[in-house]
Amino acid sequence: MKAFLQELAEEIYRAHADDLSQVTVVFPNRRAALYFRKYLGDIITQPVFSPQLLTFEDFVSEFSDQRIPDKLELVMHLFRCYNELMVTETEPFDQFFMWGEMLLRDFDEVDRYMVDAKVLFADLRHLKELDSGLDYLSDEQKKYLKDFWSDFDVEQSANKRKFIEVWQKLYPLYKRFNDQLLSEGLTYEGHLHRRIAEELTSGKIKIQSLKERKCWFAGFNALTTAEEKIISYLIEQGIATAHWDTDQYYINDGRQEAGHFLRQYKQHAVLGKTFSADTSNHLKSKKNIELLSAAQPMGQVKLLSQILEHELKNEMIPEESVIILADEKMLMPVLHSISPVVNKFNVTMGFPLASSPVFNLVELLVELQFTVRKGCFNFASVQSVLLHPYIVAADAAVSQSKLKEMVQHNWVSVPANFLAKEVLLHSLIFKESLKITEYILAILNQLMSQTSLDDLDKEYIFKSIQLFNRLDALVVHVTNDETSRVSQLKSFLRLFRQYARGEKIPFVGEPLKGIQVMGVLESRNLDFKNVFILSLNEGIFPSAGRQGSYIPYSIRKAYGLPTPDHQGSIYAYLFYRSLQRAQNIFLFYNSEPDVLGQGEMSRYLQQLIYESGLPIKKNVLHNVAQPRAIEKIKIQKDEEVLRQLAQLNEGGRRSKGITPSALNTYLDCSLKFYFQYVARIRESQKVQEEIDPRILGNILHLVMEKFYKAIMEKKRSNTIDASDFDASDEQIKHWIDQAFIKNYYLDPKLEVTYEGQRVVVREVVKKFAKRITELDKEYAPFTIKAIEQNGWLYNVKINCAPGFVVLGGTIDRVDLKEGRVRVIDYKTGRDELDFKGVNSLFFKEAKRNKAAFQTLLYALIYKANSLGEEQKIIPGLINRNNLFDDTFQFGLKLDKIILDDATPLLGEFENHLCELLEEIFNPELEFVQTERTETCKLCPYKEICYK
């Protein structure tokens, strides 16, 4: 079966074989011209001058010297005109851009469809005699207008008033905009089409030179009014003809929306004469059609790859095959999926810049610049940039090394001089930008020199460099230098996001080699033997809706401007046209609805199934990876696990002992205990941007340790007197500085500076330390027996191997006064003081007092290391719950009564402790997940457990 362009080439050659150089062929797109040239070359047997091959835009531009700027420049001109009209209501360019784009589309359509803008944008609320003012409209069109404007006769809402205010200014804006462009020798496509149509038909443009040529308009479907007038006029003058690509199936059936426009043209006084009397019936010819449904887009991609591999093994010719993507975002997954099975493929379509890695990088770079303060950058922004694939590709080892060091130092604010070293790209990134476009251009240009990036990534970057060169040249004219740097960055980021979301990265290669990959619009006029179309779902093909417009639907209908119905007819034609000459057709759709409900088969597929009568084979790819119930994780104590358990009592770990924290973890969840202490799976490290309770606690503990050790070293005595606190405020300030140097890895040669969260941490620690020293001054004199003591151990005999368990930990402070030993644990939180009984401290499935468990265990360890002295032992907490209480009393509470001596409880506590340790080391018992979901909320291993 011959392709449309092959038939066209043969017909033109038959008609103009003697002088092809006098022929101009006009196509809807450039790609069709390339295939036409190939087919014509197959016919011609001797060297000849080629006919002129143009797109419609190229053809019309030959009648004018006006330049058509790109969208950004046009919106900027529109912005200037807008500000001139709205002297007192101006807005920044970045905020205007989105609706400026929308207005530009509306003005373009008004001109393409040759609607009188002054009439269109008129305020018709008070036009009572609508019929007399708009005689050229049909009754149906007048009804649409009456229905719309009559709604404004009733009481007006704020939205209606706002609409009228803007509507009344649209024609003055349209007029000023076009006048300004004309004065500068500029125009936009729609206005150029309109002007050429008007000047051709009025005789203002002389076409003597064209009369020696023959123009062929090939493969057009939905013509705008301007296109229709231009083509019709040239046909009437005997200069042109048209060649339509149609099929009996949809042009002869009034119900088929695919033939909507072609049926109109067939009845047209001029265009109708160009239709062939013999319309082809290719769509009903023998075809192998497979309808393939898969769950989610990636299911379609996987299925496509499998089918391509099968068809290629069965000698499918790649050059006779096309993959049509209804959803542009599917391009990258498809390319990655088919690369292993397809040797050559050519991409001709636009890929959304907003879906590319370079878009994400630019966003991250601008957001990074938001955070610069005093030569430092925010860690979260730095991390995002360093982990971006393009930055990792520059030097992965250096990026990881810097991230590791930042986490180690817990740098919330990271010095720029640290970040900028070692890698040239890093030096360009981690500096304060003076001009954001120049900053990003320098980075993108450096990325272009990276050999580690592939050609596709460099294509993204190259197109982005072009975009930023335009932004750099134009944005300077609309930037307000008086606004703050942050405001300018925010404005730029808004503008970039809006502009980039409408931009596409064009991939154009050699169209005659390998399998073709293209979008729906790029497939116009082209025919392939093997056709694969993806994403045939309602809302995607056809699209769910048109781009935004300020012109309401009713007014569009009244004046013949495009509506969603118009768009539906265009895509119906493109769908059937891509199938009509194909022999092997594979149609894919997503069978599983997503959050937008896009799991419904396209209506075009429904029509094909129920109306065409063509045999269609249906295949459903079931999701083989069906979700199953999550099984509870259980770790048996096999030989390897028992060996790891035994190591808790061996070597360096034995010298520290199993801590109260480890035992508390086991009581919370034995599986977490296994992950953390047996398998030793480390938590993922990260910088704490919020106040980290661990850092806060570490600093307080270090301050109190250094404070009391300094007193004892100075006095060479462990006895603390009230007079030792006379200069406590200055000493605390000094030790806070030293604690910050240690915990934040600061340079000890420099003065400690406080900002951000560090100010808060300092004030909290100062407040705690000051209150502790006030209470201790009242309590003095007393003797410190131990401070931050981590050398005391306690051996517990058990029946399981290894026969004993070593317990230990770091006791914050032990002091003695008048035969009373206080075992003190500092807490910066609100841990409870009260517990119901010793057995309640060992409950697994109920709320228990972890802090009381810890301090009682410390009391037991102290007793075992106190050489049998007979003393009262009082374990307790100093925390936010009691520290700032005017009636402060030290000690845990047993059933709400202060525990004056814990010694009588230690025997029972030890018995429960032995039972717990027997359980931990029992080889018959498994490590299992807790049933208490509250325990899992902050657990670092919850993702392993699917919690």
PDB file of N, CA and C in Angstrom, residues 350-381:
ATOM      1  N   GLY A 350       8.908  17.037  20.654  1.00  0.00           N
ATOM      2  CA  GLY A 350       9.344  17.931  21.721  1.00  0.00           C
ATOM      3  C   GLY A 350       9.179  17.265  23.070  1.00  0.00           C
ATOM      4  N   PHE A 351      10.216  17.371  23.903  1.00  0.00           N
ATOM      5  CA  PHE A 351      10.142  16.837  25.262  1.00  0.00           C
ATOM      6  C   PHE A 351      10.019  18.009  26.232  1.00  0.00           C
ATOM      7  N   PRO A 352       9.059  17.965  27.157  1.00  0.00           N
ATOM      8  CA  PRO A 352       8.856  19.117  28.054  1.00  0.00           C
ATOM      9  C   PRO A 352      10.114  19.447  28.858  1.00  0.00           C
ATOM     10  N   LEU A 353      10.548  20.679  28.758  1.00  0.00           N
ATOM     11  CA  LEU A 353      11.722  21.108  29.516  1.00  0.00           C
ATOM     12  C   LEU A 353      11.476  20.931  31.014  1.00  0.00           C
ATOM     13  N   ALA A 354      10.236  21.144  31.443  1.00  0.00           N
ATOM     14  CA  ALA A 354       9.906  21.042  32.869  1.00  0.00           C
ATOM     15  C   ALA A 354      10.029  19.619  33.398  1.00  0.00           C
ATOM     16  N   SER A 355      10.116  18.626  32.512  1.00  0.00           N
ATOM     17  CA  SER A 355      10.278  17.233  32.942  1.00  0.00           C
ATOM     18  C   SER A 355      11.725  16.776  32.848  1.00  0.00           C
ATOM     19  N   SER A 356      12.620  17.682  32.491  1.00  0.00           N
ATOM     20  CA  SER A 356      14.019  17.306  32.289  1.00  0.00           C
ATOM     21  C   SER A 356      14.832  17.514  33.561  1.00  0.00           C
ATOM     22  N   PRO A 357      15.956  16.813  33.705  1.00  0.00           N
ATOM     23  CA  PRO A 357      16.817  16.998  34.883  1.00  0.00           C
ATOM     24  C   PRO A 357      17.363  18.410  35.004  1.00  0.00           C
ATOM     25  N   VAL A 358      17.567  19.077  33.882  1.00  0.00           N
ATOM     26  CA  VAL A 358      18.155  20.416  33.948  1.00  0.00           C
ATOM     27  C   VAL A 358      17.174  21.414  34.564  1.00  0.00           C
ATOM     28  N   PHE A 359      15.878  21.216  34.343  1.00  0.00           N
ATOM     29  CA  PHE A 359      14.863  22.073  34.972  1.00  0.00           C
ATOM     30  C   PHE A 359      14.965  21.955  36.490  1.00  0.00           C
ATOM     31  N   ASN A 360      15.047  20.725  36.969  1.00  0.00           N
ATOM     32  CA  ASN A 360      15.161  20.492  38.405  1.00  0.00           C
ATOM     33  C   ASN A 360      16.436  21.105  38.958  1.00  0.00           C
ATOM     34  N   LEU A 361      17.538  21.004  38.209  1.00  0.00           N
ATOM     35  CA  LEU A 361      18.802  21.576  38.679  1.00  0.00           C
ATOM     36  C   LEU A 361      18.704  23.090  38.804  1.00  0.00           C
ATOM     37  N   VAL A 362      18.106  23.739  37.820  1.00  0.00           N
ATOM     38  CA  VAL A 362      17.986  25.202  37.880  1.00  0.00           C
ATOM     39  C   VAL A 362      17.144  25.613  39.086  1.00  0.00           C
ATOM     40  N   GLU A 363      16.047  24.901  39.324  1.00  0.00           N
ATOM     41  CA  GLU A 363      15.243  25.194  40.518  1.00  0.00           C
ATOM     42  C   GLU A 363      16.094  25.090  41.787  1.00  0.00           C
ATOM     43  N   LEU A 364      16.883  24.022  41.885  1.00  0.00           N
ATOM     44  CA  LEU A 364      17.717  23.814  43.071  1.00  0.00           C
ATOM     45  C   LEU A 364      18.768  24.915  43.221  1.00  0.00           C
ATOM     46  N   LEU A 365      19.330  25.359  42.095  1.00  0.00           N
ATOM     47  CA  LEU A 365      20.356  26.406  42.146  1.00  0.00           C
ATOM     48  C   LEU A 365      19.776  27.735  42.617  1.00  0.00           C
ATOM     49  N   VAL A 366      18.581  28.069  42.127  1.00  0.00           N
ATOM     50  CA  VAL A 366      17.954  29.324  42.563  1.00  0.00           C
ATOM     51  C   VAL A 366      17.573  29.223  44.041  1.00  0.00           C
ATOM     52  N   GLU A 367      17.023  28.082  44.445  1.00  0.00           N
ATOM     53  CA  GLU A 367      16.662  27.900  45.852  1.00  0.00           C
ATOM     54  C   GLU A 367      17.901  27.924  46.740  1.00  0.00           C
ATOM     55  N   LEU A 368      19.030  27.421  46.223  1.00  0.00           N
ATOM     56  CA  LEU A 368      20.295  27.501  46.965  1.00  0.00           C
ATOM     57  C   LEU A 368      20.675  28.956  47.224  1.00  0.00           C
ATOM     58  N   GLN A 369      20.477  29.802  46.221  1.00  0.00           N
ATOM     59  CA  GLN A 369      20.829  31.217  46.366  1.00  0.00           C
ATOM     60  C   GLN A 369      19.942  31.924  47.381  1.00  0.00           C
ATOM     61  N   PHE A 370      18.722  31.408  47.584  1.00  0.00           N
ATOM     62  CA  PHE A 370      17.859  31.980  48.627  1.00  0.00           C
ATOM     63  C   PHE A 370      18.528  31.880  50.006  1.00  0.00           C
ATOM     64  N   THR A 371      19.324  30.820  50.201  1.00  0.00           N
ATOM     65  CA  THR A 371      19.766  30.472  51.557  1.00  0.00           C
ATOM     66  C   THR A 371      21.091  31.094  51.949  1.00  0.00           C
ATOM     67  N   VAL A 372      21.779  31.778  51.030  1.00  0.00           N
ATOM     68  CA  VAL A 372      23.109  32.285  51.349  1.00  0.00           C
ATOM     69  C   VAL A 372      23.034  33.360  52.447  1.00  0.00           C
ATOM     70  N   ARG A 373      23.816  33.159  53.496  1.00  0.00           N
ATOM     71  CA  ARG A 373      23.880  34.098  54.623  1.00  0.00           C
ATOM     72  C   ARG A 373      25.321  34.155  55.121  1.00  0.00           C
ATOM     73  N   LYS A 374      25.911  35.322  55.081  1.00  0.00           N
ATOM     74  CA  LYS A 374      27.249  35.526  55.627  1.00  0.00           C
ATOM     75  C   LYS A 374      28.241  34.471  55.148  1.00  0.00           C
ATOM     76  N   GLY A 375      28.208  34.219  53.852  1.00  0.00           N
ATOM     77  CA  GLY A 375      29.182  33.290  53.278  1.00  0.00           C
ATOM     78  C   GLY A 375      28.888  31.833  53.540  1.00  0.00           C
ATOM     79  N   CYS A 376      27.661  31.515  53.945  1.00  0.00           N
ATOM     80  CA  CYS A 376      27.275  30.121  54.212  1.00  0.00           C
ATOM     81  C   CYS A 376      25.972  29.801  53.481  1.00  0.00           C
ATOM     82  N   PHE A 377      25.798  28.500  53.166  1.00  0.00           N
ATOM     83  CA  PHE A 377      24.581  28.014  52.518  1.00  0.00           C
ATOM     84  C   PHE A 377      23.880  27.024  53.429  1.00  0.00           C
ATOM     85  N   ASN A 378      22.551  26.968  53.342  1.00  0.00           N
ATOM     86  CA  ASN A 378      21.758  26.026  54.117  1.00  0.00           C
ATOM     87  C   ASN A 378      22.062  24.587  53.703  1.00  0.00           C
ATOM     88  N   PHE A 379      22.222  23.709  54.679  1.00  0.00           N
ATOM     89  CA  PHE A 379      22.624  22.329  54.396  1.00  0.00           C
ATOM     90  C   PHE A 379      21.642  21.612  53.475  1.00  0.00           C
ATOM     91  N   ALA A 380      20.335  21.735  53.737  1.00  0.00           N
ATOM     92  CA  ALA A 380      19.346  20.993  52.938  1.00  0.00           C
ATOM     93  C   ALA A 380      19.461  21.359  51.463  1.00  0.00           C
ATOM     94  N   SER A 381      19.647  22.641  51.164  1.00  0.00           N
ATOM     95  CA  SER A 381      19.798  23.076  49.768  1.00  0.00           C
ATOM     96  C   SER A 381      21.105  22.573  49.178  1.00  0.00           C
TER      97      SER A 381
END
